[in-house]
């Protein structure tokens, strides 16, 4: 019997150049390390939508990672794509199949950055396509300082799963996004908000653990970041 919960992490996909002359997958080491520190056994999930159910049969939890791309507005009725929108259709198709399958199984899900946005869409929510065009005087959510440093704070909503995990009502977070959740879907709630009102986290009230955060807790810029990973892996046991 396996002793450690098996956690599937979605990969990013890159076009030829740099590492390889052929298309390749990529993911930062700290994603895997943060799951391992939390007591999970992390594995990578290549983008094969037809294998989504087979992957879900094997894993105990799903971590949907971030990346420099956007969810197709057609998936949430967002209208024409903003000029800044960049798509990775193969990745999104796979991740959406995984998230939808995990939700049906009530399997624990943690969505990080773009993974939070995809989780929101899978739960019936909508997105802001470009924060600077939608929110006057917005913070620089594409922070100029390194991702290993905090960019701003967030207020945690009382009574949420996130509040129980982090044990407080405020966190310092890093910030690497130009889109954000506009409205959480039915059966979902907002669990974190930036000082400018941008939604920084959502969670389902209809599942035992379906949590999304807009920042990157794998960098551990706040003492509470690892608690999010710890709580996720604990839910996967």
PDB file of C-alpha atoms in Angstrom:
ATOM      1  CA  UNK A   1       0.000   0.000   0.000  1.00  0.00           C
ATOM      2  CA  UNK A   2       1.300   3.445  -0.929  1.00  0.00           C
ATOM      3  CA  UNK A   3       2.177   5.493   2.161  1.00  0.00           C
ATOM      4  CA  UNK A   4       2.321   8.951   0.583  1.00  0.00           C
ATOM      5  CA  UNK A   5      -0.636  10.575  -1.229  1.00  0.00           C
ATOM      6  CA  UNK A   6       0.075  10.804  -4.963  1.00  0.00           C
ATOM      7  CA  UNK A   7      -0.325  14.403  -6.140  1.00  0.00           C
ATOM      8  CA  UNK A   8      -0.592  15.139  -9.864  1.00  0.00           C
ATOM      9  CA  UNK A   9       0.841  18.473 -11.009  1.00  0.00           C
ATOM     10  CA  UNK A  10      -0.035  19.920 -14.394  1.00  0.00           C
ATOM     11  CA  UNK A  11       2.882  20.944 -16.581  1.00  0.00           C
ATOM     12  CA  UNK A  12       3.439  24.000 -18.720  1.00  0.00           C
ATOM     13  CA  UNK A  13       4.044  23.477 -22.444  1.00  0.00           C
ATOM     14  CA  UNK A  14       6.625  25.356 -24.482  1.00  0.00           C
ATOM     15  CA  UNK A  15       7.263  25.655 -28.202  1.00  0.00           C
ATOM     16  CA  UNK A  16      10.615  24.665 -29.750  1.00  0.00           C
ATOM     17  CA  UNK A  17      13.579  26.732 -28.669  1.00  0.00           C
ATOM     18  CA  UNK A  18      15.731  27.007 -25.602  1.00  0.00           C
ATOM     19  CA  UNK A  19      15.763  23.576 -23.999  1.00  0.00           C
ATOM     20  CA  UNK A  20      14.780  21.643 -27.123  1.00  0.00           C
ATOM     21  CA  UNK A  21      14.241  22.009 -30.861  1.00  0.00           C
ATOM     22  CA  UNK A  22      10.963  20.140 -30.331  1.00  0.00           C
ATOM     23  CA  UNK A  23       7.947  21.100 -28.159  1.00  0.00           C
ATOM     24  CA  UNK A  24       8.652  20.463 -24.492  1.00  0.00           C
ATOM     25  CA  UNK A  25       7.131  20.504 -21.006  1.00  0.00           C
ATOM     26  CA  UNK A  26       8.385  22.622 -18.111  1.00  0.00           C
ATOM     27  CA  UNK A  27       7.676  23.242 -14.436  1.00  0.00           C
ATOM     28  CA  UNK A  28       9.665  24.985 -11.720  1.00  0.00           C
ATOM     29  CA  UNK A  29      11.242  22.741  -9.103  1.00  0.00           C
ATOM     30  CA  UNK A  30       9.632  24.611  -6.198  1.00  0.00           C
ATOM     31  CA  UNK A  31       6.187  23.321  -7.190  1.00  0.00           C
ATOM     32  CA  UNK A  32       7.374  19.757  -6.652  1.00  0.00           C
ATOM     33  CA  UNK A  33       9.439  20.649  -3.594  1.00  0.00           C
ATOM     34  CA  UNK A  34       6.541  22.344  -1.814  1.00  0.00           C
ATOM     35  CA  UNK A  35       4.347  19.265  -2.308  1.00  0.00           C
ATOM     36  CA  UNK A  36       7.114  16.948  -1.115  1.00  0.00           C
ATOM     37  CA  UNK A  37       7.649  19.087   2.017  1.00  0.00           C
ATOM     38  CA  UNK A  38       3.941  18.785   2.732  1.00  0.00           C
ATOM     39  CA  UNK A  39       4.229  14.991   2.706  1.00  0.00           C
ATOM     40  CA  UNK A  40       2.963  14.302  -0.800  1.00  0.00           C
ATOM     41  CA  UNK A  41       4.448  12.266  -3.632  1.00  0.00           C
ATOM     42  CA  UNK A  42       4.445  14.692  -6.605  1.00  0.00           C
ATOM     43  CA  UNK A  43       4.200  13.466 -10.191  1.00  0.00           C
ATOM     44  CA  UNK A  44       3.962  15.373 -13.483  1.00  0.00           C
ATOM     45  CA  UNK A  45       0.925  15.109 -15.767  1.00  0.00           C
ATOM     46  CA  UNK A  46       1.554  15.409 -19.534  1.00  0.00           C
ATOM     47  CA  UNK A  47      -1.247  16.987 -21.573  1.00  0.00           C
ATOM     48  CA  UNK A  48      -3.276  14.024 -22.791  1.00  0.00           C
ATOM     49  CA  UNK A  49      -6.991  14.912 -22.369  1.00  0.00           C
ATOM     50  CA  UNK A  50      -8.103  11.429 -23.395  1.00  0.00           C
ATOM     51  CA  UNK A  51      -6.119  10.044 -20.447  1.00  0.00           C
ATOM     52  CA  UNK A  52      -7.654  12.385 -17.868  1.00  0.00           C
ATOM     53  CA  UNK A  53      -9.865   9.740 -16.288  1.00  0.00           C
ATOM     54  CA  UNK A  54      -6.998   7.245 -16.191  1.00  0.00           C
ATOM     55  CA  UNK A  55      -4.795   9.831 -14.425  1.00  0.00           C
ATOM     56  CA  UNK A  56      -7.601  10.569 -11.965  1.00  0.00           C
ATOM     57  CA  UNK A  57      -7.934   6.860 -11.197  1.00  0.00           C
ATOM     58  CA  UNK A  58      -4.334   6.874  -9.966  1.00  0.00           C
ATOM     59  CA  UNK A  59      -3.810  10.180  -8.159  1.00  0.00           C
ATOM     60  CA  UNK A  60      -5.127  11.322  -4.774  1.00  0.00           C
ATOM     61  CA  UNK A  61      -5.088  15.052  -5.465  1.00  0.00           C
ATOM     62  CA  UNK A  62      -4.693  17.537  -8.328  1.00  0.00           C
ATOM     63  CA  UNK A  63      -2.540  20.675  -8.319  1.00  0.00           C
ATOM     64  CA  UNK A  64      -3.190  22.963 -11.299  1.00  0.00           C
ATOM     65  CA  UNK A  65      -0.165  25.193 -11.793  1.00  0.00           C
ATOM     66  CA  UNK A  66       0.230  28.675 -13.280  1.00  0.00           C
ATOM     67  CA  UNK A  67       1.878  29.868 -16.475  1.00  0.00           C
ATOM     68  CA  UNK A  68       2.260  32.788 -18.846  1.00  0.00           C
ATOM     69  CA  UNK A  69      -1.000  32.223 -20.709  1.00  0.00           C
ATOM     70  CA  UNK A  70      -4.749  32.748 -20.302  1.00  0.00           C
ATOM     71  CA  UNK A  71      -8.000  30.808 -20.244  1.00  0.00           C
ATOM     72  CA  UNK A  72      -9.904  31.181 -23.522  1.00  0.00           C
ATOM     73  CA  UNK A  73     -12.698  33.769 -22.961  1.00  0.00           C
ATOM     74  CA  UNK A  74     -15.020  31.536 -24.998  1.00  0.00           C
ATOM     75  CA  UNK A  75     -15.041  29.113 -22.044  1.00  0.00           C
ATOM     76  CA  UNK A  76     -16.727  31.648 -19.743  1.00  0.00           C
ATOM     77  CA  UNK A  77     -18.683  33.859 -22.143  1.00  0.00           C
ATOM     78  CA  UNK A  78     -16.081  36.612 -21.953  1.00  0.00           C
ATOM     79  CA  UNK A  79     -16.628  37.964 -25.457  1.00  0.00           C
ATOM     80  CA  UNK A  80     -13.775  38.887 -27.816  1.00  0.00           C
ATOM     81  CA  UNK A  81     -10.287  38.231 -26.511  1.00  0.00           C
ATOM     82  CA  UNK A  82      -8.362  41.239 -25.210  1.00  0.00           C
ATOM     83  CA  UNK A  83      -5.180  41.955 -27.244  1.00  0.00           C
ATOM     84  CA  UNK A  84      -3.062  40.803 -24.294  1.00  0.00           C
ATOM     85  CA  UNK A  85      -4.661  37.367 -24.132  1.00  0.00           C
ATOM     86  CA  UNK A  86      -2.335  34.456 -24.951  1.00  0.00           C
ATOM     87  CA  UNK A  87      -3.723  30.945 -25.266  1.00  0.00           C
ATOM     88  CA  UNK A  88      -2.315  27.448 -24.836  1.00  0.00           C
ATOM     89  CA  UNK A  89      -5.315  25.515 -26.069  1.00  0.00           C
ATOM     90  CA  UNK A  90      -3.847  22.033 -25.615  1.00  0.00           C
ATOM     91  CA  UNK A  91      -2.872  22.728 -22.033  1.00  0.00           C
ATOM     92  CA  UNK A  92      -6.248  24.276 -21.187  1.00  0.00           C
ATOM     93  CA  UNK A  93      -8.169  21.372 -22.726  1.00  0.00           C
ATOM     94  CA  UNK A  94      -6.222  18.904 -20.609  1.00  0.00           C
ATOM     95  CA  UNK A  95      -6.415  20.905 -17.381  1.00  0.00           C
ATOM     96  CA  UNK A  96     -10.133  21.526 -17.803  1.00  0.00           C
ATOM     97  CA  UNK A  97     -10.757  17.797 -18.307  1.00  0.00           C
ATOM     98  CA  UNK A  98      -8.728  17.050 -15.177  1.00  0.00           C
ATOM     99  CA  UNK A  99     -10.454  19.688 -13.054  1.00  0.00           C
ATOM    100  CA  UNK A 100     -13.945  18.723 -14.189  1.00  0.00           C
ATOM    101  CA  UNK A 101     -13.193  15.057 -13.518  1.00  0.00           C
ATOM    102  CA  UNK A 102     -11.704  15.807 -10.106  1.00  0.00           C
ATOM    103  CA  UNK A 103     -14.724  17.924  -9.133  1.00  0.00           C
ATOM    104  CA  UNK A 104     -17.070  15.070 -10.066  1.00  0.00           C
ATOM    105  CA  UNK A 105     -15.048  12.736  -7.833  1.00  0.00           C
ATOM    106  CA  UNK A 106     -14.779  15.320  -5.035  1.00  0.00           C
ATOM    107  CA  UNK A 107     -11.003  14.881  -5.275  1.00  0.00           C
ATOM    108  CA  UNK A 108      -8.944  17.604  -3.564  1.00  0.00           C
ATOM    109  CA  UNK A 109      -7.880  20.365  -5.983  1.00  0.00           C
ATOM    110  CA  UNK A 110      -5.474  23.233  -5.461  1.00  0.00           C
ATOM    111  CA  UNK A 111      -5.333  25.838  -8.224  1.00  0.00           C
ATOM    112  CA  UNK A 112      -2.395  28.262  -8.231  1.00  0.00           C
ATOM    113  CA  UNK A 113      -2.424  31.539 -10.225  1.00  0.00           C
ATOM    114  CA  UNK A 114      -3.740  30.511 -13.659  1.00  0.00           C
ATOM    115  CA  UNK A 115      -4.876  27.290 -12.004  1.00  0.00           C
ATOM    116  CA  UNK A 116      -7.101  29.335  -9.696  1.00  0.00           C
ATOM    117  CA  UNK A 117      -8.620  31.090 -12.698  1.00  0.00           C
ATOM    118  CA  UNK A 118      -9.271  27.787 -14.477  1.00  0.00           C
ATOM    119  CA  UNK A 119     -10.864  26.345 -11.330  1.00  0.00           C
ATOM    120  CA  UNK A 120     -13.130  29.384 -11.127  1.00  0.00           C
ATOM    121  CA  UNK A 121     -14.204  28.904 -14.753  1.00  0.00           C
ATOM    122  CA  UNK A 122     -14.803  25.174 -14.192  1.00  0.00           C
ATOM    123  CA  UNK A 123     -17.059  26.136 -11.273  1.00  0.00           C
ATOM    124  CA  UNK A 124     -19.060  28.485 -13.507  1.00  0.00           C
ATOM    125  CA  UNK A 125     -17.256  31.740 -12.762  1.00  0.00           C
ATOM    126  CA  UNK A 126     -15.964  34.488 -15.031  1.00  0.00           C
ATOM    127  CA  UNK A 127     -12.665  36.343 -15.423  1.00  0.00           C
ATOM    128  CA  UNK A 128     -11.422  39.898 -15.925  1.00  0.00           C
ATOM    129  CA  UNK A 129      -9.389  39.722 -19.134  1.00  0.00           C
ATOM    130  CA  UNK A 130      -6.962  42.556 -18.310  1.00  0.00           C
ATOM    131  CA  UNK A 131      -6.870  44.149 -14.855  1.00  0.00           C
ATOM    132  CA  UNK A 132      -5.444  47.568 -15.902  1.00  0.00           C
ATOM    133  CA  UNK A 133      -8.352  48.101 -18.300  1.00  0.00           C
ATOM    134  CA  UNK A 134     -11.028  47.048 -15.813  1.00  0.00           C
ATOM    135  CA  UNK A 135      -9.959  48.330 -12.387  1.00  0.00           C
ATOM    136  CA  UNK A 136      -8.952  51.996 -11.999  1.00  0.00           C
ATOM    137  CA  UNK A 137      -5.846  52.543  -9.851  1.00  0.00           C
ATOM    138  CA  UNK A 138      -5.162  48.810  -9.662  1.00  0.00           C
ATOM    139  CA  UNK A 139      -2.012  47.595  -7.956  1.00  0.00           C
ATOM    140  CA  UNK A 140       0.810  46.312 -10.192  1.00  0.00           C
ATOM    141  CA  UNK A 141      -0.315  42.689 -10.146  1.00  0.00           C
ATOM    142  CA  UNK A 142       2.551  41.934 -12.506  1.00  0.00           C
ATOM    143  CA  UNK A 143       4.921  42.920  -9.731  1.00  0.00           C
ATOM    144  CA  UNK A 144       8.267  44.457 -10.791  1.00  0.00           C
ATOM    145  CA  UNK A 145      10.223  42.929  -7.897  1.00  0.00           C
ATOM    146  CA  UNK A 146      11.270  39.244  -7.888  1.00  0.00           C
ATOM    147  CA  UNK A 147       8.643  36.563  -7.296  1.00  0.00           C
ATOM    148  CA  UNK A 148      10.613  35.476  -4.227  1.00  0.00           C
ATOM    149  CA  UNK A 149       9.479  38.729  -2.543  1.00  0.00           C
ATOM    150  CA  UNK A 150       5.966  39.865  -1.612  1.00  0.00           C
ATOM    151  CA  UNK A 151       4.199  42.262  -3.959  1.00  0.00           C
ATOM    152  CA  UNK A 152       1.197  43.202  -1.825  1.00  0.00           C
ATOM    153  CA  UNK A 153      -1.052  41.868   0.932  1.00  0.00           C
ATOM    154  CA  UNK A 154      -4.412  40.110   0.802  1.00  0.00           C
ATOM    155  CA  UNK A 155      -7.278  40.072   3.275  1.00  0.00           C
ATOM    156  CA  UNK A 156      -8.546  36.567   4.016  1.00  0.00           C
ATOM    157  CA  UNK A 157     -12.308  36.068   4.305  1.00  0.00           C
ATOM    158  CA  UNK A 158     -13.433  34.858   7.699  1.00  0.00           C
ATOM    159  CA  UNK A 159     -14.971  31.398   7.925  1.00  0.00           C
ATOM    160  CA  UNK A 160     -13.410  30.093   4.718  1.00  0.00           C
ATOM    161  CA  UNK A 161     -11.294  27.010   4.163  1.00  0.00           C
ATOM    162  CA  UNK A 162      -8.368  29.302   3.332  1.00  0.00           C
ATOM    163  CA  UNK A 163      -8.722  31.116   6.678  1.00  0.00           C
ATOM    164  CA  UNK A 164      -8.693  27.810   8.532  1.00  0.00           C
ATOM    165  CA  UNK A 165      -5.583  26.679   6.659  1.00  0.00           C
ATOM    166  CA  UNK A 166      -3.479  29.822   7.103  1.00  0.00           C
ATOM    167  CA  UNK A 167      -4.657  30.648  10.622  1.00  0.00           C
ATOM    168  CA  UNK A 168      -4.928  34.384  10.054  1.00  0.00           C
ATOM    169  CA  UNK A 169      -6.772  37.134   8.213  1.00  0.00           C
ATOM    170  CA  UNK A 170      -3.931  38.713   6.231  1.00  0.00           C
ATOM    171  CA  UNK A 171      -1.026  37.446   4.143  1.00  0.00           C
ATOM    172  CA  UNK A 172       1.814  38.936   2.139  1.00  0.00           C
ATOM    173  CA  UNK A 173       1.767  37.486  -1.366  1.00  0.00           C
ATOM    174  CA  UNK A 174       3.686  37.623  -4.631  1.00  0.00           C
ATOM    175  CA  UNK A 175       1.798  38.616  -7.750  1.00  0.00           C
ATOM    176  CA  UNK A 176       2.254  37.506 -11.356  1.00  0.00           C
ATOM    177  CA  UNK A 177      -1.003  37.980 -13.255  1.00  0.00           C
ATOM    178  CA  UNK A 178      -2.778  40.401 -15.559  1.00  0.00           C
ATOM    179  CA  UNK A 179      -6.148  38.625 -15.280  1.00  0.00           C
ATOM    180  CA  UNK A 180      -8.274  37.816 -12.238  1.00  0.00           C
ATOM    181  CA  UNK A 181     -11.547  36.215 -11.231  1.00  0.00           C
ATOM    182  CA  UNK A 182     -14.447  38.568 -11.925  1.00  0.00           C
ATOM    183  CA  UNK A 183     -17.220  36.500 -10.325  1.00  0.00           C
ATOM    184  CA  UNK A 184     -16.931  33.125  -8.592  1.00  0.00           C
ATOM    185  CA  UNK A 185     -19.286  30.476  -9.856  1.00  0.00           C
ATOM    186  CA  UNK A 186     -22.417  29.143  -8.157  1.00  0.00           C
ATOM    187  CA  UNK A 187     -21.521  27.312  -4.974  1.00  0.00           C
ATOM    188  CA  UNK A 188     -18.210  29.187  -4.760  1.00  0.00           C
ATOM    189  CA  UNK A 189     -17.052  32.010  -2.506  1.00  0.00           C
ATOM    190  CA  UNK A 190     -14.278  34.599  -2.525  1.00  0.00           C
ATOM    191  CA  UNK A 191     -11.676  33.802   0.132  1.00  0.00           C
ATOM    192  CA  UNK A 192      -9.035  36.518  -0.439  1.00  0.00           C
ATOM    193  CA  UNK A 193      -9.022  40.074  -1.825  1.00  0.00           C
ATOM    194  CA  UNK A 194      -6.180  42.509  -2.615  1.00  0.00           C
ATOM    195  CA  UNK A 195      -6.269  46.099  -1.297  1.00  0.00           C
ATOM    196  CA  UNK A 196      -7.489  47.334  -4.705  1.00  0.00           C
ATOM    197  CA  UNK A 197     -10.446  44.939  -4.653  1.00  0.00           C
ATOM    198  CA  UNK A 198      -9.011  42.358  -7.053  1.00  0.00           C
ATOM    199  CA  UNK A 199     -10.144  38.845  -6.136  1.00  0.00           C
ATOM    200  CA  UNK A 200      -7.123  36.816  -5.043  1.00  0.00           C
ATOM    201  CA  UNK A 201      -8.714  33.507  -4.072  1.00  0.00           C
ATOM    202  CA  UNK A 202     -11.846  31.401  -4.452  1.00  0.00           C
ATOM    203  CA  UNK A 203     -13.094  28.105  -3.101  1.00  0.00           C
ATOM    204  CA  UNK A 204     -16.032  25.794  -3.605  1.00  0.00           C
ATOM    205  CA  UNK A 205     -18.544  25.359  -0.809  1.00  0.00           C
ATOM    206  CA  UNK A 206     -19.849  22.217  -2.533  1.00  0.00           C
ATOM    207  CA  UNK A 207     -16.637  20.183  -2.387  1.00  0.00           C
ATOM    208  CA  UNK A 208     -14.465  19.100   0.505  1.00  0.00           C
ATOM    209  CA  UNK A 209     -11.329  20.785  -0.915  1.00  0.00           C
ATOM    210  CA  UNK A 210     -11.477  22.808  -4.136  1.00  0.00           C
ATOM    211  CA  UNK A 211      -9.332  25.850  -3.420  1.00  0.00           C
ATOM    212  CA  UNK A 212      -7.706  28.449  -5.668  1.00  0.00           C
ATOM    213  CA  UNK A 213      -5.205  31.196  -4.840  1.00  0.00           C
ATOM    214  CA  UNK A 214      -3.992  33.828  -7.286  1.00  0.00           C
ATOM    215  CA  UNK A 215      -0.492  34.019  -5.805  1.00  0.00           C
ATOM    216  CA  UNK A 216       2.295  31.422  -5.748  1.00  0.00           C
ATOM    217  CA  UNK A 217       2.524  29.708  -2.325  1.00  0.00           C
ATOM    218  CA  UNK A 218       5.263  27.400  -3.644  1.00  0.00           C
ATOM    219  CA  UNK A 219       7.669  30.345  -3.227  1.00  0.00           C
ATOM    220  CA  UNK A 220       6.863  30.541   0.513  1.00  0.00           C
ATOM    221  CA  UNK A 221       7.161  34.332   0.737  1.00  0.00           C
ATOM    222  CA  UNK A 222       4.780  34.267   3.721  1.00  0.00           C
ATOM    223  CA  UNK A 223       4.961  31.870   6.661  1.00  0.00           C
ATOM    224  CA  UNK A 224       1.400  30.784   5.895  1.00  0.00           C
ATOM    225  CA  UNK A 225       2.142  29.735   2.309  1.00  0.00           C
ATOM    226  CA  UNK A 226       3.378  26.259   3.194  1.00  0.00           C
ATOM    227  CA  UNK A 227       0.288  25.748   5.366  1.00  0.00           C
ATOM    228  CA  UNK A 228      -1.802  25.923   2.193  1.00  0.00           C
ATOM    229  CA  UNK A 229       0.243  23.109   0.650  1.00  0.00           C
ATOM    230  CA  UNK A 230       0.223  21.182   3.945  1.00  0.00           C
ATOM    231  CA  UNK A 231      -3.562  21.400   4.171  1.00  0.00           C
ATOM    232  CA  UNK A 232      -4.007  20.361   0.564  1.00  0.00           C
ATOM    233  CA  UNK A 233      -1.820  17.277   0.904  1.00  0.00           C
ATOM    234  CA  UNK A 234      -3.484  16.386   4.208  1.00  0.00           C
ATOM    235  CA  UNK A 235      -6.872  16.448   2.432  1.00  0.00           C
ATOM    236  CA  UNK A 236      -5.444  14.017  -0.147  1.00  0.00           C
ATOM    237  CA  UNK A 237      -4.580  11.355   2.429  1.00  0.00           C
TER     238      UNK A 237
END
